[in-house]
mmCIF file of C-alpha atoms in Angstrom:
data_model
loop_
_atom_site.group_PDB
_atom_site.id
_atom_site.type_symbol
_atom_site.label_atom_id
_atom_site.label_comp_id
_atom_site.label_asym_id
_atom_site.label_seq_id
_atom_site.Cartn_x
_atom_site.Cartn_y
_atom_site.Cartn_z
ATOM 1 C CA MET N 1 -9.264 28.956 -19.795
ATOM 2 C CA THR N 2 -8.522 25.826 -17.751
ATOM 3 C CA GLN N 3 -11.210 23.106 -17.820
ATOM 4 C CA TYR N 4 -11.498 20.002 -15.675
ATOM 5 C CA LYS N 5 -13.937 17.203 -16.419
ATOM 6 C CA VAL N 6 -14.681 16.139 -12.822
ATOM 7 C CA LEU N 7 -16.850 13.424 -11.360
ATOM 8 C CA GLY N 8 -17.977 14.626 -7.925
ATOM 9 C CA MET N 9 -19.143 11.908 -5.504
ATOM 10 C CA MET N 10 -21.010 12.509 -2.275
ATOM 11 C CA SER N 11 -22.564 10.374 0.423
ATOM 12 C CA GLY N 12 -24.441 12.324 3.022
ATOM 13 C CA THR N 13 -25.503 11.782 6.641
ATOM 14 C CA SER N 14 -29.018 10.795 5.568
ATOM 15 C CA LEU N 15 -27.607 7.524 4.096
ATOM 16 C CA ASP N 16 -29.912 7.786 1.021
ATOM 17 C CA GLY N 17 -27.196 6.591 -1.368
ATOM 18 C CA LEU N 18 -24.293 7.771 -3.479
ATOM 19 C CA ASP N 19 -24.717 10.965 -5.592
ATOM 20 C CA LEU N 20 -22.569 11.266 -8.741
ATOM 21 C CA ALA N 21 -22.334 14.459 -10.685
ATOM 22 C CA TYR N 22 -20.260 14.680 -13.862
ATOM 23 C CA CYS N 23 -19.323 18.349 -14.238
ATOM 24 C CA HIS N 24 -17.319 20.635 -16.499
ATOM 25 C CA ILE N 25 -15.518 22.966 -14.193
ATOM 26 C CA SER N 26 -13.668 25.749 -15.904
ATOM 27 C CA ARG N 27 -11.443 28.593 -14.669
ATOM 28 C CA GLU N 28 -12.172 31.659 -16.745
ATOM 29 C CA GLU N 29 -11.265 35.357 -16.472
ATOM 30 C CA ASN N 30 -14.459 36.103 -14.534
ATOM 31 C CA GLY N 31 -13.972 33.194 -12.128
ATOM 32 C CA TRP N 32 -15.009 29.530 -11.931
ATOM 33 C CA GLN N 33 -17.942 28.285 -14.032
ATOM 34 C CA HIS N 34 -19.803 24.981 -13.959
ATOM 35 C CA GLN N 35 -22.113 22.762 -15.986
ATOM 36 C CA ILE N 36 -23.621 19.534 -14.704
ATOM 37 C CA LYS N 37 -23.450 17.253 -17.714
ATOM 38 C CA ALA N 38 -24.651 13.892 -16.251
ATOM 39 C CA HIS N 39 -25.746 12.769 -12.867
ATOM 40 C CA LYS N 40 -26.998 9.665 -11.002
ATOM 41 C CA SER N 41 -28.084 8.661 -7.506
ATOM 42 C CA ILE N 42 -27.298 5.070 -6.512
ATOM 43 C CA PRO N 43 -29.417 3.981 -3.579
ATOM 44 C CA TYR N 44 -27.590 2.013 -0.948
ATOM 45 C CA THR N 45 -28.546 -1.596 -0.537
ATOM 46 C CA ALA N 46 -29.853 -2.464 2.924
ATOM 47 C CA GLU N 47 -26.511 -4.184 3.699
ATOM 48 C CA TRP N 48 -24.413 -1.086 2.700
ATOM 49 C CA ARG N 49 -26.739 1.287 4.499
ATOM 50 C CA GLN N 50 -26.411 -0.775 7.643
ATOM 51 C CA ARG N 51 -22.623 -1.152 7.382
ATOM 52 C CA LEU N 52 -22.156 2.591 6.961
ATOM 53 C CA LYS N 53 -24.604 3.382 9.813
ATOM 54 C CA ASP N 54 -22.918 0.969 12.157
ATOM 55 C CA SER N 55 -19.393 2.122 11.302
ATOM 56 C CA ILE N 56 -19.207 4.510 14.285
ATOM 57 C CA GLN N 57 -19.211 1.447 16.565
ATOM 58 C CA LEU N 58 -16.686 -0.738 14.758
ATOM 59 C CA PRO N 59 -13.298 -1.737 16.247
ATOM 60 C CA ALA N 60 -10.310 -0.318 14.390
ATOM 61 C CA THR N 61 -9.489 -3.342 12.273
ATOM 62 C CA GLU N 62 -13.063 -3.677 10.947
ATOM 63 C CA LEU N 63 -13.272 0.089 10.338
ATOM 64 C CA LEU N 64 -10.154 0.000 8.287
ATOM 65 C CA ARG N 65 -11.394 -2.958 6.264
ATOM 66 C CA LEU N 66 -14.652 -1.076 5.604
ATOM 67 C CA HIS N 67 -12.602 2.025 4.653
ATOM 68 C CA HIS N 68 -10.791 0.078 1.856
ATOM 69 C CA GLU N 69 -13.748 -1.973 0.794
ATOM 70 C CA TYR N 70 -16.008 1.081 0.521
ATOM 71 C CA GLY N 71 -13.265 2.929 -1.437
ATOM 72 C CA SER N 72 -13.124 0.075 -3.957
ATOM 73 C CA TRP N 73 -16.926 0.112 -4.212
ATOM 74 C CA LEU N 74 -16.934 3.860 -4.935
ATOM 75 C CA GLY N 75 -14.242 3.442 -7.622
ATOM 76 C CA LYS N 76 -16.222 0.673 -9.331
ATOM 77 C CA ARG N 77 -19.404 2.771 -9.271
ATOM 78 C CA ALA N 78 -17.483 5.674 -10.851
ATOM 79 C CA ARG N 79 -16.079 3.412 -13.577
ATOM 80 C CA GLU N 80 -19.543 1.985 -14.356
ATOM 81 C CA PHE N 81 -21.056 5.518 -14.515
ATOM 82 C CA ALA N 82 -18.358 6.687 -16.855
ATOM 83 C CA SER N 83 -18.873 3.610 -19.137
ATOM 84 C CA GLU N 84 -22.688 3.860 -19.056
ATOM 85 C CA ASN N 85 -22.487 7.535 -20.255
ATOM 86 C CA GLY N 86 -19.377 7.426 -22.420
ATOM 87 C CA LEU N 87 -17.638 10.002 -20.320
ATOM 88 C CA GLU N 88 -14.167 11.378 -20.420
ATOM 89 C CA ILE N 89 -13.124 12.063 -16.793
ATOM 90 C CA ASP N 90 -9.970 13.912 -15.771
ATOM 91 C CA LEU N 91 -10.540 13.605 -12.089
ATOM 92 C CA ILE N 92 -12.720 12.079 -9.344
ATOM 93 C CA ALA N 93 -13.492 14.242 -6.300
ATOM 94 C CA SER N 94 -14.754 11.900 -3.642
ATOM 95 C CA HIS N 95 -16.059 13.085 -0.362
ATOM 96 C CA GLY N 96 -16.539 9.551 1.018
ATOM 97 C CA HIS N 97 -18.913 8.867 3.946
ATOM 98 C CA THR N 98 -18.304 10.501 7.383
ATOM 99 C CA SER N 99 -18.173 7.853 10.071
ATOM 100 C CA HIS N 100 -16.455 9.932 12.855
ATOM 101 C CA HIS N 101 -16.482 13.692 13.260
ATOM 102 C CA GLN N 102 -14.997 15.123 16.435
ATOM 103 C CA PRO N 103 -13.119 18.244 15.544
ATOM 104 C CA GLN N 104 -12.901 19.371 19.153
ATOM 105 C CA ALA N 105 -10.903 16.209 19.772
ATOM 106 C CA GLY N 106 -8.728 16.866 16.620
ATOM 107 C CA TYR N 107 -10.101 14.315 14.174
ATOM 108 C CA THR N 108 -12.604 13.631 11.431
ATOM 109 C CA PHE N 109 -12.811 10.469 9.337
ATOM 110 C CA GLN N 110 -14.430 9.822 5.990
ATOM 111 C CA LEU N 111 -14.855 6.192 4.832
ATOM 112 C CA GLY N 112 -13.724 5.407 1.271
ATOM 113 C CA TYR N 113 -9.944 5.363 1.012
ATOM 114 C CA GLY N 114 -8.837 7.532 -1.982
ATOM 115 C CA GLN N 115 -6.161 5.082 -3.143
ATOM 116 C CA ASN N 116 -8.787 2.305 -3.468
ATOM 117 C CA VAL N 117 -11.108 4.740 -5.372
ATOM 118 C CA ALA N 118 -8.243 5.622 -7.779
ATOM 119 C CA HIS N 119 -7.181 2.001 -8.298
ATOM 120 C CA ALA N 120 -10.773 0.641 -8.851
ATOM 121 C CA SER N 121 -11.660 3.521 -11.166
ATOM 122 C CA GLY N 122 -8.400 3.904 -12.971
ATOM 123 C CA LEU N 123 -8.658 7.630 -12.467
ATOM 124 C CA ARG N 124 -6.823 10.331 -10.512
ATOM 125 C CA THR N 125 -8.769 10.944 -7.319
ATOM 126 C CA VAL N 126 -8.980 13.763 -4.722
ATOM 127 C CA ALA N 127 -10.321 12.653 -1.429
ATOM 128 C CA ASP N 128 -9.996 13.401 2.349
ATOM 129 C CA PHE N 129 -11.146 17.000 2.004
ATOM 130 C CA ARG N 130 -11.777 17.622 5.762
ATOM 131 C CA SER N 131 -8.739 16.495 7.747
ATOM 132 C CA GLN N 132 -6.352 19.328 6.942
ATOM 133 C CA ASP N 133 -8.777 21.934 8.171
ATOM 134 C CA VAL N 134 -9.298 20.011 11.462
ATOM 135 C CA VAL N 135 -5.474 19.851 11.945
ATOM 136 C CA LEU N 136 -5.459 23.627 11.453
ATOM 137 C CA GLY N 137 -7.907 23.928 14.302
ATOM 138 C CA GLY N 138 -11.104 24.157 12.224
ATOM 139 C CA GLN N 139 -14.399 22.230 12.323
ATOM 140 C CA GLY N 140 -13.684 20.549 8.984
ATOM 141 C CA ALA N 141 -17.218 21.541 8.081
ATOM 142 C CA PRO N 142 -19.226 22.761 6.392
ATOM 143 C CA LEU N 143 -17.221 22.691 3.102
ATOM 144 C CA VAL N 144 -19.992 23.517 0.603
ATOM 145 C CA PRO N 145 -19.764 27.319 1.254
ATOM 146 C CA ILE N 146 -16.892 27.704 -1.093
ATOM 147 C CA GLY N 147 -19.307 26.609 -3.832
ATOM 148 C CA ASP N 148 -21.997 28.839 -2.465
ATOM 149 C CA ARG N 149 -19.649 31.859 -2.775
ATOM 150 C CA VAL N 150 -18.284 30.905 -6.209
ATOM 151 C CA PHE N 151 -21.379 29.637 -7.944
ATOM 152 C CA PHE N 152 -24.471 31.039 -5.973
ATOM 153 C CA GLY N 153 -23.355 34.385 -4.643
ATOM 154 C CA ASP N 154 -26.531 36.119 -5.941
ATOM 155 C CA TYR N 155 -28.424 34.593 -2.999
ATOM 156 C CA GLU N 156 -28.187 36.070 0.480
ATOM 157 C CA PHE N 157 -28.401 32.649 2.099
ATOM 158 C CA CYS N 158 -27.747 29.085 0.909
ATOM 159 C CA LEU N 159 -29.578 26.554 2.956
ATOM 160 C CA ASN N 160 -28.983 22.795 2.638
ATOM 161 C CA LEU N 161 -31.522 20.403 4.084
ATOM 162 C CA GLY N 162 -29.718 17.072 4.121
ATOM 163 C CA GLY N 163 -29.377 14.774 7.083
ATOM 164 C CA ILE N 164 -28.268 17.906 8.982
ATOM 165 C CA SER N 165 -29.308 21.433 8.081
ATOM 166 C CA ASN N 166 -26.559 23.957 7.270
ATOM 167 C CA ILE N 167 -26.477 27.505 6.060
ATOM 168 C CA SER N 168 -23.962 29.843 4.534
ATOM 169 C CA PHE N 169 -23.918 33.608 3.857
ATOM 170 C CA GLU N 170 -21.640 36.670 3.576
ATOM 171 C CA LYS N 171 -21.016 38.670 6.655
ATOM 172 C CA ASN N 172 -18.724 41.699 6.771
ATOM 173 C CA GLY N 173 -17.107 40.592 3.497
ATOM 174 C CA LYS N 174 -16.437 37.067 4.640
ATOM 175 C CA ARG N 175 -18.217 33.805 3.919
ATOM 176 C CA VAL N 176 -19.507 32.264 7.098
ATOM 177 C CA ALA N 177 -21.436 29.042 7.590
ATOM 178 C CA TYR N 178 -22.375 26.485 10.156
ATOM 179 C CA ASP N 179 -24.605 23.518 10.852
ATOM 180 C CA ILE N 180 -27.914 24.763 12.133
ATOM 181 C CA GLY N 181 -28.977 21.375 13.393
ATOM 182 C CA LEU N 182 -31.519 18.711 12.615
ATOM 183 C CA ALA N 183 -33.084 17.916 9.170
ATOM 184 C CA ASN N 184 -33.787 14.626 7.363
ATOM 185 C CA MET N 185 -31.762 12.569 9.778
ATOM 186 C CA VAL N 186 -34.381 12.859 12.504
ATOM 187 C CA LEU N 187 -37.353 12.400 10.069
ATOM 188 C CA ASN N 188 -35.809 9.292 8.605
ATOM 189 C CA HIS N 189 -35.140 7.820 12.023
ATOM 190 C CA ILE N 190 -38.738 8.297 13.098
ATOM 191 C CA VAL N 191 -40.226 6.670 10.022
ATOM 192 C CA GLY N 192 -37.679 3.863 10.435
ATOM 193 C CA LYS N 193 -39.675 2.867 13.480
ATOM 194 C CA ILE N 194 -42.518 1.699 11.142
ATOM 195 C CA GLY N 195 -40.184 0.175 8.494
ATOM 196 C CA MET N 196 -40.096 3.115 6.045
ATOM 197 C CA ASP N 197 -37.051 4.764 4.653
ATOM 198 C CA TYR N 198 -38.557 8.264 4.444
ATOM 199 C CA ASP N 199 -41.903 10.184 4.738
ATOM 200 C CA LYS N 200 -42.798 10.656 1.055
ATOM 201 C CA ASP N 201 -43.944 14.262 0.510
ATOM 202 C CA GLY N 202 -44.186 14.685 4.294
ATOM 203 C CA ALA N 203 -47.577 13.065 4.149
ATOM 204 C CA LEU N 204 -47.391 11.495 7.632
ATOM 205 C CA ALA N 205 -45.983 14.673 9.167
ATOM 206 C CA ARG N 206 -48.860 16.621 7.746
ATOM 207 C CA LYS N 207 -51.366 14.395 9.559
ATOM 208 C CA GLY N 208 -49.703 14.776 12.971
ATOM 209 C CA VAL N 209 -50.282 17.386 15.670
ATOM 210 C CA LEU N 210 -47.676 19.580 17.471
ATOM 211 C CA GLN N 211 -46.426 18.210 20.752
ATOM 212 C CA LYS N 212 -45.262 21.355 22.544
ATOM 213 C CA ASP N 213 -43.195 19.675 25.258
ATOM 214 C CA LEU N 214 -41.158 17.649 22.683
ATOM 215 C CA LEU N 215 -40.772 20.856 20.546
ATOM 216 C CA THR N 216 -39.463 22.728 23.629
ATOM 217 C CA ALA N 217 -37.080 19.906 24.517
ATOM 218 C CA LEU N 218 -35.668 19.820 20.943
ATOM 219 C CA ASN N 219 -35.315 23.627 20.905
ATOM 220 C CA ASN N 220 -33.515 23.474 24.237
ATOM 221 C CA LEU N 221 -30.780 21.142 22.993
ATOM 222 C CA PRO N 222 -27.480 22.742 24.174
ATOM 223 C CA TYR N 223 -26.034 22.673 20.628
ATOM 224 C CA TYR N 224 -28.315 25.442 19.469
ATOM 225 C CA SER N 225 -26.958 27.876 22.003
ATOM 226 C CA GLN N 226 -23.342 27.289 20.939
ATOM 227 C CA PRO N 227 -21.624 30.099 19.047
ATOM 228 C CA MET N 228 -20.617 29.589 15.389
ATOM 229 C CA PRO N 229 -18.537 28.300 13.791
ATOM 230 C CA LYS N 230 -19.980 24.992 14.795
ATOM 231 C CA SER N 231 -20.715 21.588 13.137
ATOM 232 C CA THR N 232 -22.445 18.480 14.265
ATOM 233 C CA GLY N 233 -23.262 15.023 13.051
ATOM 234 C CA TYR N 234 -24.487 11.486 13.773
ATOM 235 C CA GLU N 235 -22.826 11.159 17.133
ATOM 236 C CA TRP N 236 -24.673 14.162 18.503
ATOM 237 C CA PHE N 237 -27.902 12.787 17.033
ATOM 238 C CA LEU N 238 -27.464 9.434 18.720
ATOM 239 C CA GLU N 239 -26.487 10.879 22.093
ATOM 240 C CA GLU N 240 -28.772 13.820 22.463
ATOM 241 C CA VAL N 241 -31.621 13.707 20.000
ATOM 242 C CA VAL N 242 -32.623 10.016 19.838
ATOM 243 C CA PRO N 243 -33.387 9.856 23.571
ATOM 244 C CA LEU N 244 -35.864 12.716 23.195
ATOM 245 C CA ILE N 245 -37.560 10.914 20.281
ATOM 246 C CA GLU N 246 -37.681 7.547 21.951
ATOM 247 C CA ASN N 247 -38.674 8.529 25.524
ATOM 248 C CA ASN N 248 -42.332 9.245 24.787
ATOM 249 C CA ASP N 249 -45.476 7.530 23.529
ATOM 250 C CA TYR N 250 -46.377 9.926 20.748
ATOM 251 C CA PRO N 251 -47.510 8.448 17.428
ATOM 252 C CA VAL N 252 -45.106 8.661 14.473
ATOM 253 C CA GLU N 253 -47.221 11.356 12.831
ATOM 254 C CA ASP N 254 -46.878 13.634 15.814
ATOM 255 C CA LEU N 255 -43.132 12.994 16.150
ATOM 256 C CA LEU N 256 -42.734 13.926 12.476
ATOM 257 C CA HIS N 257 -44.988 16.980 12.631
ATOM 258 C CA THR N 258 -43.171 18.341 15.710
ATOM 259 C CA SER N 259 -39.740 17.634 14.274
ATOM 260 C CA VAL N 260 -40.575 19.520 11.023
ATOM 261 C CA HIS N 261 -41.662 22.513 13.034
ATOM 262 C CA HIS N 262 -38.524 22.261 15.114
ATOM 263 C CA ILE N 263 -36.317 22.110 11.969
ATOM 264 C CA CYS N 264 -38.080 25.213 10.449
ATOM 265 C CA GLN N 265 -37.969 27.097 13.711
ATOM 266 C CA GLN N 266 -34.206 26.735 13.981
ATOM 267 C CA VAL N 267 -33.756 27.750 10.292
ATOM 268 C CA ALA N 268 -35.936 30.847 10.895
ATOM 269 C CA ILE N 269 -33.900 31.771 14.040
ATOM 270 C CA ALA N 270 -30.661 31.484 12.053
ATOM 271 C CA ILE N 271 -31.928 33.710 9.175
ATOM 272 C CA GLN N 272 -33.442 36.228 11.541
ATOM 273 C CA GLN N 273 -30.095 36.568 13.388
ATOM 274 C CA HIS N 274 -28.101 37.190 10.228
ATOM 275 C CA ALA N 275 -30.407 38.811 7.690
ATOM 276 C CA GLU N 276 -29.240 42.263 6.814
ATOM 277 C CA LYS N 277 -32.355 43.220 4.851
ATOM 278 C CA THR N 278 -35.975 42.209 4.672
ATOM 279 C CA SER N 279 -35.850 41.116 1.075
ATOM 280 C CA SER N 280 -33.350 38.258 1.383
ATOM 281 C CA ARG N 281 -33.469 35.219 -0.871
ATOM 282 C CA VAL N 282 -32.782 31.736 0.458
ATOM 283 C CA LEU N 283 -31.626 29.078 -2.030
ATOM 284 C CA VAL N 284 -32.751 25.673 -0.603
ATOM 285 C CA THR N 285 -31.237 22.397 -1.663
ATOM 286 C CA GLY N 286 -30.867 18.937 -0.284
ATOM 287 C CA GLY N 287 -33.440 16.171 0.157
ATOM 288 C CA GLY N 288 -35.616 18.303 2.415
ATOM 289 C CA ALA N 289 -36.438 20.465 -0.601
ATOM 290 C CA PHE N 290 -38.511 17.600 -1.889
ATOM 291 C CA ASN N 291 -40.693 17.480 1.222
ATOM 292 C CA PRO N 292 -43.681 19.807 0.591
ATOM 293 C CA PHE N 293 -44.809 19.827 4.143
ATOM 294 C CA LEU N 294 -41.365 20.890 5.236
ATOM 295 C CA THR N 295 -40.954 23.607 2.597
ATOM 296 C CA GLU N 296 -44.511 24.945 3.182
ATOM 297 C CA THR N 297 -43.840 25.181 6.923
ATOM 298 C CA LEU N 298 -40.583 26.900 6.205
ATOM 299 C CA LYS N 299 -42.132 29.463 3.866
ATOM 300 C CA GLU N 300 -44.726 30.204 6.524
ATOM 301 C CA MET N 301 -42.108 30.812 9.200
ATOM 302 C CA LEU N 302 -39.982 32.937 6.882
ATOM 303 C CA ALA N 303 -42.850 34.931 5.318
ATOM 304 C CA ASP N 304 -41.752 38.239 6.862
ATOM 305 C CA LEU N 305 -38.063 37.557 6.550
ATOM 306 C CA ALA N 306 -37.136 35.996 3.210
ATOM 307 C CA GLU N 307 -38.137 34.508 -0.041
ATOM 308 C CA VAL N 308 -37.600 30.668 -0.227
ATOM 309 C CA VAL N 309 -36.195 29.636 -3.665
ATOM 310 C CA ILE N 310 -36.172 25.971 -4.644
ATOM 311 C CA PRO N 311 -34.146 25.528 -7.822
ATOM 312 C CA ASP N 312 -34.438 22.775 -10.466
ATOM 313 C CA ARG N 313 -34.380 19.211 -9.306
ATOM 314 C CA THR N 314 -30.829 18.525 -10.609
ATOM 315 C CA LEU N 315 -29.336 21.314 -8.477
ATOM 316 C CA VAL N 316 -31.345 20.323 -5.448
ATOM 317 C CA GLU N 317 -30.096 16.790 -5.521
ATOM 318 C CA PHE N 318 -26.551 17.184 -6.785
ATOM 319 C CA LYS N 319 -25.320 20.564 -5.437
ATOM 320 C CA GLU N 320 -23.067 18.940 -2.823
ATOM 321 C CA ALA N 321 -21.462 16.542 -5.502
ATOM 322 C CA LEU N 322 -21.066 19.588 -7.747
ATOM 323 C CA VAL N 323 -19.238 21.571 -5.064
ATOM 324 C CA PHE N 324 -16.856 18.661 -4.327
ATOM 325 C CA ALA N 325 -16.174 18.569 -8.082
ATOM 326 C CA LEU N 326 -15.209 22.254 -7.745
ATOM 327 C CA MET N 327 -13.124 21.607 -4.689
ATOM 328 C CA GLY N 328 -11.258 18.839 -6.522
ATOM 329 C CA ALA N 329 -10.426 21.150 -9.445
ATOM 330 C CA MET N 330 -9.327 23.930 -7.071
ATOM 331 C CA ARG N 331 -7.110 21.488 -5.257
ATOM 332 C CA CYS N 332 -5.387 20.532 -8.529
ATOM 333 C CA GLU N 333 -4.876 24.212 -9.298
ATOM 334 C CA GLY N 334 -3.456 24.749 -5.768
ATOM 335 C CA GLU N 335 -6.279 27.263 -4.929
ATOM 336 C CA LYS N 336 -7.723 27.693 -1.468
ATOM 337 C CA ASN N 337 -10.909 25.641 -1.325
ATOM 338 C CA VAL N 338 -11.639 25.645 2.412
ATOM 339 C CA LEU N 339 -12.458 28.935 4.092
ATOM 340 C CA CYS N 340 -11.244 29.592 7.644
ATOM 341 C CA SER N 341 -14.028 32.220 8.068
ATOM 342 C CA VAL N 342 -16.376 29.211 7.785
ATOM 343 C CA THR N 343 -14.581 26.576 9.808
ATOM 344 C CA GLY N 344 -12.691 28.565 12.386
ATOM 345 C CA ALA N 345 -9.309 27.216 11.274
ATOM 346 C CA GLN N 346 -6.098 29.180 11.556
ATOM 347 C CA LYS N 347 -6.054 29.875 7.824
ATOM 348 C CA ASP N 348 -7.649 29.053 4.441
ATOM 349 C CA SER N 349 -6.372 25.822 2.899
ATOM 350 C CA SER N 350 -6.150 23.971 -0.359
ATOM 351 C CA SER N 351 -7.497 20.727 0.991
ATOM 352 C CA GLY N 352 -7.815 17.197 -0.310
ATOM 353 C CA VAL N 353 -5.266 14.433 -0.918
ATOM 354 C CA ILE N 354 -4.430 13.510 -4.540
ATOM 355 C CA TYR N 355 -4.198 9.802 -5.344
ATOM 356 C CA GLU N 356 -2.930 8.476 -8.670
ATOM 357 C CA PRO N 357 -4.259 5.124 -9.941
#
C-alpha cells in the first residue's frame, strides 16, 4: 500500500473562500481510498475577493504580481493550517483560482504560482492541473470526474452546484462530464445588488415569483445548446448572463426565484438526456446543496427521474479539495488523472506541475 498525506486546496468560481482538506490518500489492491482527516474554509477578505474577481481585467504585469502574491498567500495558509492541527503533510495539491479560461483559444490560467506555494509552505506542491489538457486540445475542465469515478462510482450521477453547475456520469464504459451552466455565481451576483454575499437558505428566492420571460431568456442562452464536452466560466457569465439579469426592473426576490428555477431546469434536462434507468441516484455537492429552496426545487423537478442524495456536510463542502488531493497523489505516482473522455483532449494525461520548496 502506498499512502500520501495530502493537503488539497481549492478556490472556486463563487469566490466564497479557500477550502483546505487534509486527506490520507492510499493506493491499495482494490484501488484508491480516502479519508478526510481535517478541513477548514477560510473566507476571503473583501480585498482578496475583489482582487480575484477583478483579475480578469488586469494588465499582464499586475496579473503576474497577483499570481505570485496569491501563491505566497496560499502557502502561508497551508503552513498555518498544518501548524494549528499538528499535521504531517507529504504534499500540497493546489488548484489555485481560475482567472482566465478560454480553451477554444488554447489557454487557461489559474492564479497562485506553485513555486510560491511551495516556498511559503515549505512543502512539495502540485499545481497547474488544467494547462496540459488544454494543450492536448481539451477543455481543461471539469477535472473532478476522476474523483467521481474513483471514489463515488456507486452513484449514477455526481452533480456539483458551485459557482457553475457541473455533472459527471458513466456512458458506454467511459466517464463523461461537462459544465451544465449557472449555479451560485448568478445567485450571489443578484444578492450583491443589495449588499449581501449570499441568500441564506434561499429565503429571498422563496419569496419571489417566477418571471417567465427572464426564465425563457436564460434557457435560450446559446451555451446550453452546445454539444458536450463543454465548459464555461466567469467570462461567459459577465458577457451573456449579467446583461439579462441587469436589463430589467424585477425585484431581487424574483430574480433569485427565477434563477433557481432556471438552474434546476437545466440540471433536470441534463439528467433526462443521460439517465439510462428511472431509479438513478444523484450525489449533490457544492455550496448549492446548502440552499434548501434550491434543493427542494431540484427534487421536485427530478421526482420522476432520480433520487437526490445530499451527503454529510464535510463531503458537500470539501469534495473538490479532496479530489485535487487525489489528483496530486496520482500525479506523483505518474497515473493518469485527467480523462480525455471528459475534456475532449487527444489523450488521458497525468497533469499537474510538481514544485519543490
